[in-house]
CSV table of N, CA, C and O in Angstrom, one decimal:
chain,number,residue,atom,x,y,z
X,2,GLN,N,-32.0,41.6,17.9
X,2,GLN,CA,-32.7,41.6,16.2
X,2,GLN,C,-32.8,40.4,15.8
X,2,GLN,O,-32.3,39.0,16.3
X,3,VAL,N,-34.1,40.3,15.6
X,3,VAL,CA,-35.0,38.7,14.7
X,3,VAL,C,-34.8,39.3,13.2
X,3,VAL,O,-35.3,40.3,12.8
X,4,GLN,N,-34.6,38.1,12.5
X,4,GLN,CA,-34.7,38.0,11.2
X,4,GLN,C,-35.5,36.9,10.9
X,4,GLN,O,-35.2,36.1,11.0
X,5,LEU,N,-36.6,37.5,9.9
X,5,LEU,CA,-37.6,36.3,9.2
X,5,LEU,C,-37.7,36.5,7.7
X,5,LEU,O,-37.6,37.4,7.3
X,6,VAL,N,-37.4,35.2,7.5
X,6,VAL,CA,-37.8,35.0,5.8
X,6,VAL,C,-38.5,34.0,5.3
X,6,VAL,O,-38.3,32.9,5.7
X,7,GLU,N,-39.6,34.5,4.6
X,7,GLU,CA,-40.5,33.7,4.1
X,7,GLU,C,-40.2,33.1,2.5
X,7,GLU,O,-39.5,34.1,1.8
X,8,SER,N,-40.6,32.2,2.4
X,8,SER,CA,-40.5,31.5,1.1
X,8,SER,C,-41.8,30.5,0.8
X,8,SER,O,-42.5,30.2,1.8
X,9,GLY,N,-41.6,30.4,-0.5
X,9,GLY,CA,-42.8,28.9,-1.0
X,9,GLY,C,-43.8,29.7,-1.4
X,9,GLY,O,-44.8,28.7,-1.9
X,10,GLY,N,-44.2,31.1,-1.8
X,10,GLY,CA,-45.1,31.5,-2.4
X,10,GLY,C,-45.0,31.1,-4.0
X,10,GLY,O,-44.1,30.6,-4.4
X,11,GLY,N,-46.0,31.8,-4.7
X,11,GLY,CA,-46.0,31.5,-5.9
X,11,GLY,C,-47.4,31.2,-6.5
X,11,GLY,O,-48.6,32.2,-6.1
X,12,SER,N,-47.5,31.0,-8.2
X,12,SER,CA,-48.6,31.2,-8.5
X,12,SER,C,-49.3,29.7,-9.1
X,12,SER,O,-48.7,28.9,-9.5
X,13,VAL,N,-50.7,29.6,-8.9
X,13,VAL,CA,-51.2,28.1,-8.5
X,13,VAL,C,-52.9,28.4,-8.7
X,13,VAL,O,-53.5,29.4,-8.5
X,14,GLN,N,-53.4,27.2,-9.3
X,14,GLN,CA,-54.7,27.0,-9.8
X,14,GLN,C,-55.7,26.9,-8.6
X,14,GLN,O,-55.2,26.8,-7.6
X,15,ALA,N,-57.0,27.4,-8.7
X,15,ALA,CA,-57.8,27.3,-7.4
X,15,ALA,C,-58.0,25.5,-7.0
X,15,ALA,O,-58.3,25.0,-8.0
X,16,GLY,N,-58.1,25.4,-5.8
X,16,GLY,CA,-58.3,24.1,-5.5
X,16,GLY,C,-56.6,23.4,-5.1
X,16,GLY,O,-56.9,22.2,-4.6
X,17,GLY,N,-55.2,23.9,-5.5
X,17,GLY,CA,-54.3,23.4,-5.0
X,17,GLY,C,-53.8,23.9,-3.5
X,17,GLY,O,-54.6,24.3,-3.1
X,18,SER,N,-52.4,23.6,-3.7
X,18,SER,CA,-52.0,23.9,-2.2
X,18,SER,C,-50.4,24.4,-2.8
X,18,SER,O,-49.7,24.8,-3.4
X,19,LEU,N,-50.1,24.8,-1.6
X,19,LEU,CA,-48.9,25.5,-0.9
X,19,LEU,C,-48.3,25.6,0.3
X,19,LEU,O,-49.5,25.6,0.9
X,20,ARG,N,-47.0,25.5,0.5
X,20,ARG,CA,-46.5,25.4,2.0
X,20,ARG,C,-45.4,26.8,2.0
X,20,ARG,O,-44.6,26.6,1.3
X,21,LEU,N,-46.2,27.4,2.8
X,21,LEU,CA,-45.1,28.8,3.2
X,21,LEU,C,-44.0,28.2,3.9
X,21,LEU,O,-44.6,27.6,5.4
X,22,SER,N,-42.9,28.6,4.3
X,22,SER,CA,-42.0,28.7,5.2
X,22,SER,C,-41.5,30.4,5.7
X,22,SER,O,-41.5,30.9,4.9
X,23,CYS,N,-41.3,30.0,6.9
X,23,CYS,CA,-40.7,31.4,7.7
X,23,CYS,C,-39.7,30.9,8.6
X,23,CYS,O,-39.8,29.9,9.5
X,24,ALA,N,-38.3,31.1,8.0
X,24,ALA,CA,-37.3,30.8,8.8
X,24,ALA,C,-36.9,31.8,9.7
X,24,ALA,O,-36.6,33.1,9.1
X,25,ALA,N,-36.5,31.5,10.7
X,25,ALA,CA,-35.9,32.6,12.0
X,25,ALA,C,-34.4,32.5,12.2
X,25,ALA,O,-34.0,31.4,12.2
X,26,SER,N,-34.0,34.0,12.5
X,26,SER,CA,-32.5,33.8,12.9
X,26,SER,C,-32.5,35.0,13.6
X,26,SER,O,-33.3,35.8,13.9
X,27,GLY,N,-31.3,35.1,14.2
X,27,GLY,CA,-30.8,35.9,15.3
X,27,GLY,C,-31.0,36.0,16.5
X,27,GLY,O,-31.0,34.9,17.1
X,28,ASP,N,-31.7,36.7,17.2
X,28,ASP,CA,-32.2,36.7,18.6
X,28,ASP,C,-33.2,36.4,18.7
X,28,ASP,O,-34.0,37.1,19.2
X,29,ILE,N,-33.6,35.0,18.7
X,29,ILE,CA,-35.0,34.4,18.7
X,29,ILE,C,-35.7,33.5,19.7
X,29,ILE,O,-36.7,33.3,19.6
X,30,TYR,N,-34.9,33.7,20.6
X,30,TYR,CA,-35.2,32.5,21.9
X,30,TYR,C,-36.0,33.3,22.6
X,30,TYR,O,-36.7,32.5,23.4
X,31,TRP,N,-36.2,34.7,22.6
X,31,TRP,CA,-37.2,35.0,23.3
X,31,TRP,C,-38.7,34.8,22.5
X,31,TRP,O,-39.6,35.0,23.7
X,32,ARG,N,-39.0,34.3,21.5
X,32,ARG,CA,-40.3,34.6,21.0
X,32,ARG,C,-40.8,33.4,21.1
X,32,ARG,O,-39.9,32.4,21.0
X,33,ASP,N,-42.2,33.2,21.5
X,33,ASP,CA,-43.0,32.2,21.9
X,33,ASP,C,-44.0,32.2,20.7
X,33,ASP,O,-44.7,31.3,20.5
X,34,CYS,N,-44.4,33.2,20.2
X,34,CYS,CA,-45.5,33.6,19.3
X,34,CYS,C,-45.0,33.8,17.7
X,34,CYS,O,-44.1,34.8,17.8
X,35,MET,N,-45.3,32.9,16.7
X,35,MET,CA,-45.3,33.0,15.3
X,35,MET,C,-46.5,33.2,15.1
X,35,MET,O,-47.7,32.4,14.9
X,36,ALA,N,-46.6,34.0,13.9
X,36,ALA,CA,-48.0,34.5,13.0
X,36,ALA,C,-47.6,34.8,11.4
X,36,ALA,O,-46.9,34.8,11.2
X,37,TRP,N,-48.9,34.2,10.8
X,37,TRP,CA,-48.9,34.6,9.3
X,37,TRP,C,-50.2,35.5,9.4
X,37,TRP,O,-51.0,35.5,9.6
X,38,PHE,N,-49.7,36.7,8.4
X,38,PHE,CA,-50.6,37.8,8.1
X,38,PHE,C,-50.8,37.9,6.5
X,38,PHE,O,-49.5,37.4,5.8
X,39,ARG,N,-51.9,38.3,6.1
X,39,ARG,CA,-51.9,38.3,4.3
X,39,ARG,C,-51.8,39.7,4.3
X,39,ARG,O,-53.2,40.4,4.7
X,40,GLN,N,-51.8,40.3,3.3
X,40,GLN,CA,-52.6,41.5,2.3
X,40,GLN,C,-52.5,41.2,1.2
X,40,GLN,O,-51.6,41.7,0.5
X,41,ALA,N,-53.8,42.2,0.7
X,41,ALA,CA,-54.0,41.7,-0.4
X,41,ALA,C,-54.1,43.4,-1.0
X,41,ALA,O,-54.5,44.2,0.0
X,42,PRO,N,-53.7,43.7,-2.4
X,42,PRO,CA,-53.8,45.1,-2.7
X,42,PRO,C,-55.0,45.9,-2.1
X,42,PRO,O,-56.3,45.6,-2.8
X,43,GLY,N,-55.0,47.0,-1.8
X,43,GLY,CA,-56.7,47.6,-1.3
X,43,GLY,C,-57.0,47.1,0.1
X,43,GLY,O,-58.0,47.7,0.3
X,44,LYS,N,-56.8,46.1,0.3
X,44,LYS,CA,-57.1,45.7,1.8
X,44,LYS,C,-56.3,45.6,2.9
X,44,LYS,O,-55.2,45.9,2.6
X,45,GLU,N,-56.8,45.9,4.3
X,45,GLU,CA,-56.1,45.8,5.6
X,45,GLU,C,-55.5,44.4,5.8
X,45,GLU,O,-56.1,43.5,5.1
X,46,ARG,N,-54.4,44.5,6.4
X,46,ARG,CA,-53.7,43.2,6.7
X,46,ARG,C,-54.6,42.5,7.5
X,46,ARG,O,-54.9,43.1,8.7
X,47,GLU,N,-54.5,41.1,7.2
X,47,GLU,CA,-55.3,40.1,8.0
X,47,GLU,C,-54.8,39.0,8.7
X,47,GLU,O,-53.9,38.4,8.1
X,48,GLY,N,-54.8,39.3,10.2
X,48,GLY,CA,-53.9,37.8,10.6
X,48,GLY,C,-54.9,36.5,10.2
X,48,GLY,O,-56.0,36.5,10.4
X,49,VAL,N,-54.0,35.5,9.7
X,49,VAL,CA,-54.4,34.2,9.5
X,49,VAL,C,-54.2,33.1,10.0
X,49,VAL,O,-55.2,32.0,10.5
X,50,ALA,N,-53.4,33.2,10.8
X,50,ALA,CA,-52.8,31.9,11.6
X,50,ALA,C,-51.6,32.2,12.7
X,50,ALA,O,-50.9,32.9,12.3
X,51,ALA,N,-51.5,31.7,13.9
X,51,ALA,CA,-50.4,31.9,14.8
X,51,ALA,C,-50.5,30.4,15.4
X,51,ALA,O,-51.3,29.7,15.5
X,52,LEU,N,-49.2,31.0,16.2
X,52,LEU,CA,-48.7,29.4,16.6
X,52,LEU,C,-47.8,29.6,18.0
X,52,LEU,O,-46.6,30.4,18.1
X,53,ALA,N,-48.3,29.3,19.3
X,53,ALA,CA,-47.6,29.3,20.4
X,53,ALA,C,-46.2,28.2,20.4
X,53,ALA,O,-47.0,27.1,20.5
X,54,LEU,N,-45.0,28.7,20.6
X,54,LEU,CA,-44.3,27.6,20.0
X,54,LEU,C,-43.7,26.6,20.9
X,54,LEU,O,-43.7,25.4,21.1
X,55,GLY,N,-44.1,27.2,22.3
X,55,GLY,CA,-43.9,26.6,23.5
X,55,GLY,C,-44.9,25.4,23.9
X,55,GLY,O,-44.3,24.1,23.7
X,56,GLY,N,-46.1,25.6,23.5
X,56,GLY,CA,-47.2,24.8,23.8
X,56,GLY,C,-48.1,24.3,22.6
X,56,GLY,O,-49.0,23.5,22.7
X,57,ASP,N,-47.6,24.9,21.2
X,57,ASP,CA,-48.4,24.0,20.1
X,57,ASP,C,-49.5,24.4,19.9
X,57,ASP,O,-50.3,24.1,19.1
X,58,ARG,N,-49.8,25.9,20.4
X,58,ARG,CA,-51.5,26.0,20.7
X,58,ARG,C,-51.4,26.7,19.3
X,58,ARG,O,-50.6,27.6,18.9
X,59,THR,N,-52.7,26.3,18.3
X,59,THR,CA,-52.7,27.4,17.5
X,59,THR,C,-54.0,28.1,17.6
X,59,THR,O,-55.1,27.9,17.9
X,60,TYR,N,-54.0,29.1,16.5
X,60,TYR,CA,-55.3,30.1,16.4
X,60,TYR,C,-55.3,30.3,14.9
X,60,TYR,O,-54.0,30.4,13.8
X,61,TYR,N,-56.5,30.4,14.6
X,61,TYR,CA,-56.9,30.4,13.1
X,61,TYR,C,-57.8,31.7,12.7
X,61,TYR,O,-58.8,31.6,13.6
X,62,SER,N,-58.0,32.6,11.6
X,62,SER,CA,-59.1,33.0,11.5
X,62,SER,C,-60.3,32.3,11.0
X,62,SER,O,-60.1,31.2,10.2
X,63,ASP,N,-61.5,32.3,11.4
X,63,ASP,CA,-62.7,31.9,10.9
X,63,ASP,C,-62.6,31.7,8.8
X,63,ASP,O,-63.1,30.8,8.4
X,64,SER,N,-62.0,32.7,8.3
X,64,SER,CA,-62.0,32.8,7.1
X,64,SER,C,-61.2,31.4,6.5
X,64,SER,O,-61.2,31.3,5.2
X,65,VAL,N,-60.3,31.1,7.5
X,65,VAL,CA,-58.9,30.1,7.1
X,65,VAL,C,-59.1,28.6,7.4
X,65,VAL,O,-58.5,27.6,6.9
X,66,LYS,N,-59.8,28.7,8.7
X,66,LYS,CA,-60.1,27.5,9.4
X,66,LYS,C,-60.5,26.3,8.7
X,66,LYS,O,-61.5,26.3,7.6
X,67,GLY,N,-59.7,25.1,8.9
X,67,GLY,CA,-60.0,24.2,8.2
X,67,GLY,C,-58.9,23.7,6.8
X,67,GLY,O,-59.1,22.7,6.5
X,68,ARG,N,-58.6,25.0,6.5
X,68,ARG,CA,-57.8,24.9,4.9
X,68,ARG,C,-56.5,25.2,5.4
X,68,ARG,O,-55.4,24.8,4.6
X,69,PHE,N,-56.0,26.0,6.5
X,69,PHE,CA,-54.9,26.6,6.6
X,69,PHE,C,-54.3,25.6,7.7
X,69,PHE,O,-54.9,25.4,8.8
X,70,THR,N,-53.2,25.2,7.9
X,70,THR,CA,-52.6,24.9,9.1
X,70,THR,C,-50.9,25.5,9.3
X,70,THR,O,-50.2,25.4,8.4
X,71,ILE,N,-50.8,25.9,10.4
X,71,ILE,CA,-49.5,26.4,10.8
X,71,ILE,C,-48.5,25.1,11.6
X,71,ILE,O,-49.5,24.5,12.4
X,72,SER,N,-47.5,25.2,11.5
X,72,SER,CA,-46.6,24.3,12.2
X,72,SER,C,-45.1,24.4,12.4
X,72,SER,O,-45.0,25.7,11.9
X,73,GLN,N,-44.6,23.9,13.2
X,73,GLN,CA,-43.0,24.2,13.4
X,73,GLN,C,-42.3,23.2,13.4
X,73,GLN,O,-42.4,22.1,13.7
X,74,ASP,N,-40.9,23.5,13.0
X,74,ASP,CA,-39.8,22.5,12.9
X,74,ASP,C,-38.9,23.2,13.7
X,74,ASP,O,-37.8,24.5,13.3
X,75,ASN,N,-38.5,22.8,15.1
X,75,ASN,CA,-37.6,23.7,16.0
X,75,ASN,C,-36.4,23.6,15.9
X,75,ASN,O,-35.5,24.6,15.8
X,76,ALA,N,-36.1,22.5,15.5
X,76,ALA,CA,-34.4,22.0,14.7
X,76,ALA,C,-34.3,23.4,13.8
X,76,ALA,O,-32.9,23.4,13.4
X,77,LYS,N,-34.8,23.4,12.8
X,77,LYS,CA,-34.8,24.6,11.7
X,77,LYS,C,-35.2,25.9,12.4
X,77,LYS,O,-34.9,26.6,11.4
X,78,ASN,N,-35.9,26.1,13.1
X,78,ASN,CA,-36.2,27.3,13.7
X,78,ASN,C,-37.3,27.9,12.7
X,78,ASN,O,-37.1,29.2,12.1
X,79,THR,N,-38.1,27.3,12.1
X,79,THR,CA,-39.0,27.5,10.6
X,79,THR,C,-40.6,27.1,11.3
X,79,THR,O,-40.7,25.8,11.7
X,80,VAL,N,-41.2,28.1,11.0
X,80,VAL,CA,-43.1,27.7,10.8
X,80,VAL,C,-43.0,27.6,9.4
X,80,VAL,O,-42.8,28.5,8.5
X,81,TYR,N,-44.2,26.6,9.4
X,81,TYR,CA,-44.6,26.5,7.9
X,81,TYR,C,-46.3,27.0,8.0
X,81,TYR,O,-46.9,26.7,9.2
X,82,LEU,N,-46.8,27.7,7.0
X,82,LEU,CA,-48.4,27.6,6.7
X,82,LEU,C,-48.6,26.8,5.3
X,82,LEU,O,-47.9,26.9,4.4
X,83,GLN,N,-49.5,25.5,6.1
X,83,GLN,CA,-49.7,24.6,4.9
X,83,GLN,C,-51.1,25.4,4.5
X,83,GLN,O,-52.4,25.3,5.1
X,84,ILE,N,-51.3,25.4,3.0
X,84,ILE,CA,-52.7,26.3,2.8
X,84,ILE,C,-53.0,25.1,2.0
X,84,ILE,O,-52.6,24.6,0.3
X,85,ASP,N,-54.4,24.2,2.1
X,85,ASP,CA,-55.0,23.2,0.8
X,85,ASP,C,-56.3,24.1,0.4
X,85,ASP,O,-56.8,25.2,0.8
X,86,ARG,N,-56.9,23.5,-0.5
X,86,ARG,CA,-57.9,24.0,-1.1
X,86,ARG,C,-58.1,25.5,-1.5
X,86,ARG,O,-58.7,26.6,-1.4
X,87,LEU,N,-56.8,26.0,-2.1
X,87,LEU,CA,-56.7,27.4,-2.2
X,87,LEU,C,-58.0,28.2,-3.0
X,87,LEU,O,-58.5,27.5,-4.0
X,88,LYS,N,-58.5,29.2,-2.8
X,88,LYS,CA,-59.3,30.1,-3.5
X,88,LYS,C,-58.4,31.5,-4.4
X,88,LYS,O,-57.6,31.9,-3.4
X,89,VAL,N,-59.3,31.8,-5.3
X,89,VAL,CA,-58.9,33.1,-5.5
X,89,VAL,C,-58.7,34.3,-4.6
X,89,VAL,O,-57.7,34.8,-4.5
X,90,GLU,N,-59.5,34.1,-3.6
X,90,GLU,CA,-59.7,35.1,-2.8
X,90,GLU,C,-58.3,35.2,-1.6
X,90,GLU,O,-58.5,35.6,-0.6
X,91,ASP,N,-57.7,34.3,-1.9
X,91,ASP,CA,-56.3,33.7,-1.2
X,91,ASP,C,-55.1,34.7,-1.6
X,91,ASP,O,-54.0,34.4,-1.0
X,92,SER,N,-55.6,34.7,-2.8
X,92,SER,CA,-54.1,35.7,-3.1
X,92,SER,C,-53.9,36.9,-2.4
X,92,SER,O,-54.7,37.8,-2.3
X,93,ALA,N,-52.6,37.2,-2.0
X,93,ALA,CA,-52.1,38.2,-1.1
X,93,ALA,C,-50.5,38.0,-1.4
X,93,ALA,O,-49.9,36.8,-1.3
X,94,MET,N,-50.0,39.0,-0.6
X,94,MET,CA,-48.8,38.7,0.0
X,94,MET,C,-48.8,38.3,1.3
X,94,MET,O,-49.6,38.7,2.3
X,95,TYR,N,-48.3,37.3,1.6
X,95,TYR,CA,-48.0,36.5,2.8
X,95,TYR,C,-46.8,36.7,3.8
X,95,TYR,O,-46.0,36.8,3.3
X,96,TYR,N,-47.3,37.2,4.9
X,96,TYR,CA,-46.2,37.7,6.0
X,96,TYR,C,-46.0,36.6,7.3
X,96,TYR,O,-47.1,36.5,7.8
X,97,CYS,N,-44.9,36.8,7.6
X,97,CYS,CA,-44.8,35.8,8.8
X,97,CYS,C,-44.3,37.0,9.8
X,97,CYS,O,-43.6,37.9,9.4
X,98,ALA,N,-44.4,37.0,11.1
X,98,ALA,CA,-44.5,37.7,12.4
X,98,ALA,C,-44.0,37.3,13.4
X,98,ALA,O,-44.6,36.0,13.9
X,99,ALA,N,-43.2,37.9,14.3
X,99,ALA,CA,-43.1,37.1,15.4
X,99,ALA,C,-43.3,38.2,16.9
X,99,ALA,O,-43.6,39.2,16.8
X,100,ARG,N,-43.9,37.6,17.9
X,100,ARG,CA,-44.3,38.4,19.2
X,100,ARG,C,-43.8,37.6,20.3
X,100,ARG,O,-43.5,36.3,20.2
X,101,TYR,N,-43.4,38.1,21.6
X,101,TYR,CA,-43.1,37.4,22.9
X,101,TYR,C,-44.1,36.1,23.1
X,101,TYR,O,-43.7,35.1,23.2
X,102,THR,N,-45.4,36.4,23.1
X,102,THR,CA,-46.2,35.2,23.2
X,102,THR,C,-47.8,35.4,22.5
X,102,THR,O,-48.0,37.0,22.2
X,103,CYS,N,-48.5,34.5,22.4
X,103,CYS,CA,-49.8,34.7,21.7
X,103,CYS,C,-50.6,34.6,22.9
X,103,CYS,O,-50.6,34.6,24.0
X,104,TYR,N,-52.0,35.6,22.5
X,104,TYR,CA,-53.0,35.3,23.2
X,104,TYR,C,-54.0,35.0,22.7
X,104,TYR,O,-54.0,35.3,21.5
X,105,SER,N,-55.5,35.3,22.9
X,105,SER,CA,-56.8,35.1,22.4
X,105,SER,C,-56.8,36.4,21.9
X,105,SER,O,-56.8,37.5,22.3
X,106,GLY,N,-57.2,36.1,20.5
X,106,GLY,CA,-57.4,37.4,19.8
X,106,GLY,C,-56.0,37.9,18.8
X,106,GLY,O,-56.2,38.9,18.2
X,107,VAL,N,-55.1,37.4,19.1
X,107,VAL,CA,-53.8,37.7,18.8
X,107,VAL,C,-53.9,38.1,17.1
X,107,VAL,O,-53.1,39.5,16.5
X,108,LEU,N,-54.3,37.3,16.7
X,108,LEU,CA,-54.5,37.9,15.0
X,108,LEU,C,-55.4,39.0,14.7
X,108,LEU,O,-55.1,39.6,13.3
X,109,ARG,N,-55.8,39.8,15.6
X,109,ARG,CA,-56.5,40.8,15.1
X,109,ARG,C,-55.8,42.2,15.4
X,109,ARG,O,-55.9,43.3,15.0
X,110,TYR,N,-54.4,41.6,16.0
X,110,TYR,CA,-54.0,43.4,16.3
X,110,TYR,C,-52.4,43.1,15.8
X,110,TYR,O,-51.4,42.9,16.1
X,111,SER,N,-52.3,43.5,14.2
X,111,SER,CA,-50.7,42.9,13.7
X,111,SER,C,-49.9,44.2,14.1
X,111,SER,O,-48.4,43.6,14.2
X,112,ALA,N,-49.8,45.7,15.0
X,112,ALA,CA,-49.3,46.3,15.2
X,112,ALA,C,-49.0,45.8,16.8
X,112,ALA,O,-47.9,45.9,17.0
X,113,ASP,N,-49.1,44.4,17.5
X,113,ASP,CA,-48.5,43.9,18.6
X,113,ASP,C,-47.3,43.0,18.0
X,113,ASP,O,-46.5,42.6,19.1
X,114,PHE,N,-46.9,43.0,16.8
X,114,PHE,CA,-45.8,41.9,16.4
X,114,PHE,C,-44.8,43.3,16.1
X,114,PHE,O,-44.9,43.7,15.2
X,115,ALA,N,-43.5,42.8,16.7
X,115,ALA,CA,-42.5,43.6,16.4
X,115,ALA,C,-41.5,43.1,15.2
X,115,ALA,O,-41.2,44.1,14.9
X,116,TYR,N,-41.7,41.5,15.0
X,116,TYR,CA,-40.7,41.8,14.1
X,116,TYR,C,-41.6,41.0,12.5
X,116,TYR,O,-42.4,40.3,12.8
X,117,TRP,N,-41.3,41.2,11.5
X,117,TRP,CA,-41.7,41.1,10.2
X,117,TRP,C,-41.0,40.6,9.4
X,117,TRP,O,-39.7,41.1,9.3
X,118,GLY,N,-41.1,39.5,8.4
X,118,GLY,CA,-40.3,39.0,7.1
X,118,GLY,C,-40.5,40.1,6.1
X,118,GLY,O,-41.8,41.3,6.2
X,119,GLN,N,-40.2,39.7,4.8
X,119,GLN,CA,-40.7,40.7,3.8
X,119,GLN,C,-42.0,40.6,3.0
X,119,GLN,O,-42.0,41.2,1.8
X,120,GLY,N,-42.4,39.1,3.2
X,120,GLY,CA,-43.5,38.6,2.5
X,120,GLY,C,-43.0,37.7,1.3
X,120,GLY,O,-42.1,38.0,0.6
X,121,THR,N,-44.0,37.0,0.9
X,121,THR,CA,-44.0,35.8,-0.5
X,121,THR,C,-45.3,36.2,-1.0
X,121,THR,O,-46.1,36.0,0.0
X,122,GLN,N,-45.4,35.9,-2.3
X,122,GLN,CA,-46.3,36.5,-2.8
X,122,GLN,C,-46.9,35.3,-3.2
X,122,GLN,O,-46.9,34.3,-3.7
X,123,VAL,N,-48.2,35.0,-3.0
X,123,VAL,CA,-49.4,33.8,-3.1
X,123,VAL,C,-50.5,34.3,-4.4
X,123,VAL,O,-51.1,35.6,-3.7
X,124,THR,N,-50.6,33.9,-5.5
X,124,THR,CA,-51.5,33.9,-6.1
X,124,THR,C,-52.1,33.0,-7.1
X,124,THR,O,-51.7,32.1,-7.5
X,125,VAL,N,-53.4,33.0,-6.7
X,125,VAL,CA,-54.6,31.8,-7.1
X,125,VAL,C,-55.3,32.3,-8.6
X,125,VAL,O,-56.3,33.2,-8.5
X,126,ALA,N,-55.2,31.6,-9.4
X,126,ALA,CA,-55.9,31.6,-10.6
X,126,ALA,C,-57.2,30.7,-10.6
X,126,ALA,O,-57.2,29.6,-9.9
X,127,SER,N,-58.1,31.5,-11.2
X,127,SER,CA,-59.4,30.6,-11.2
X,127,SER,C,-59.5,29.7,-12.5
X,127,SER,O,-58.6,29.5,-13.3
């Protein structure tokens, strides 16, 4: 079993920055792919960033490329999502998720991720 705990969300002004964290614990050593998804009220869950832990390859959705950065701290079993130049449309609940391996297009298939955190809320004011 894998436990994922997100933190770092909050309310910020447009143009600001946030860094979200996802701490993993439990039986975590099989996982090589960590991702961040977000879901706004009334909208479908959207994959925004993924990281292949072994090779550091990253994947981003077109909507966030250039503003979001996913990274890891192996010693802390933690994955981060740095969000810069926040926009009102970035407001959503942000979830981290884990699966065995990343692949091209992985952000389109949230159902492929077996483990999820409880989410952290990001609210951006204009």
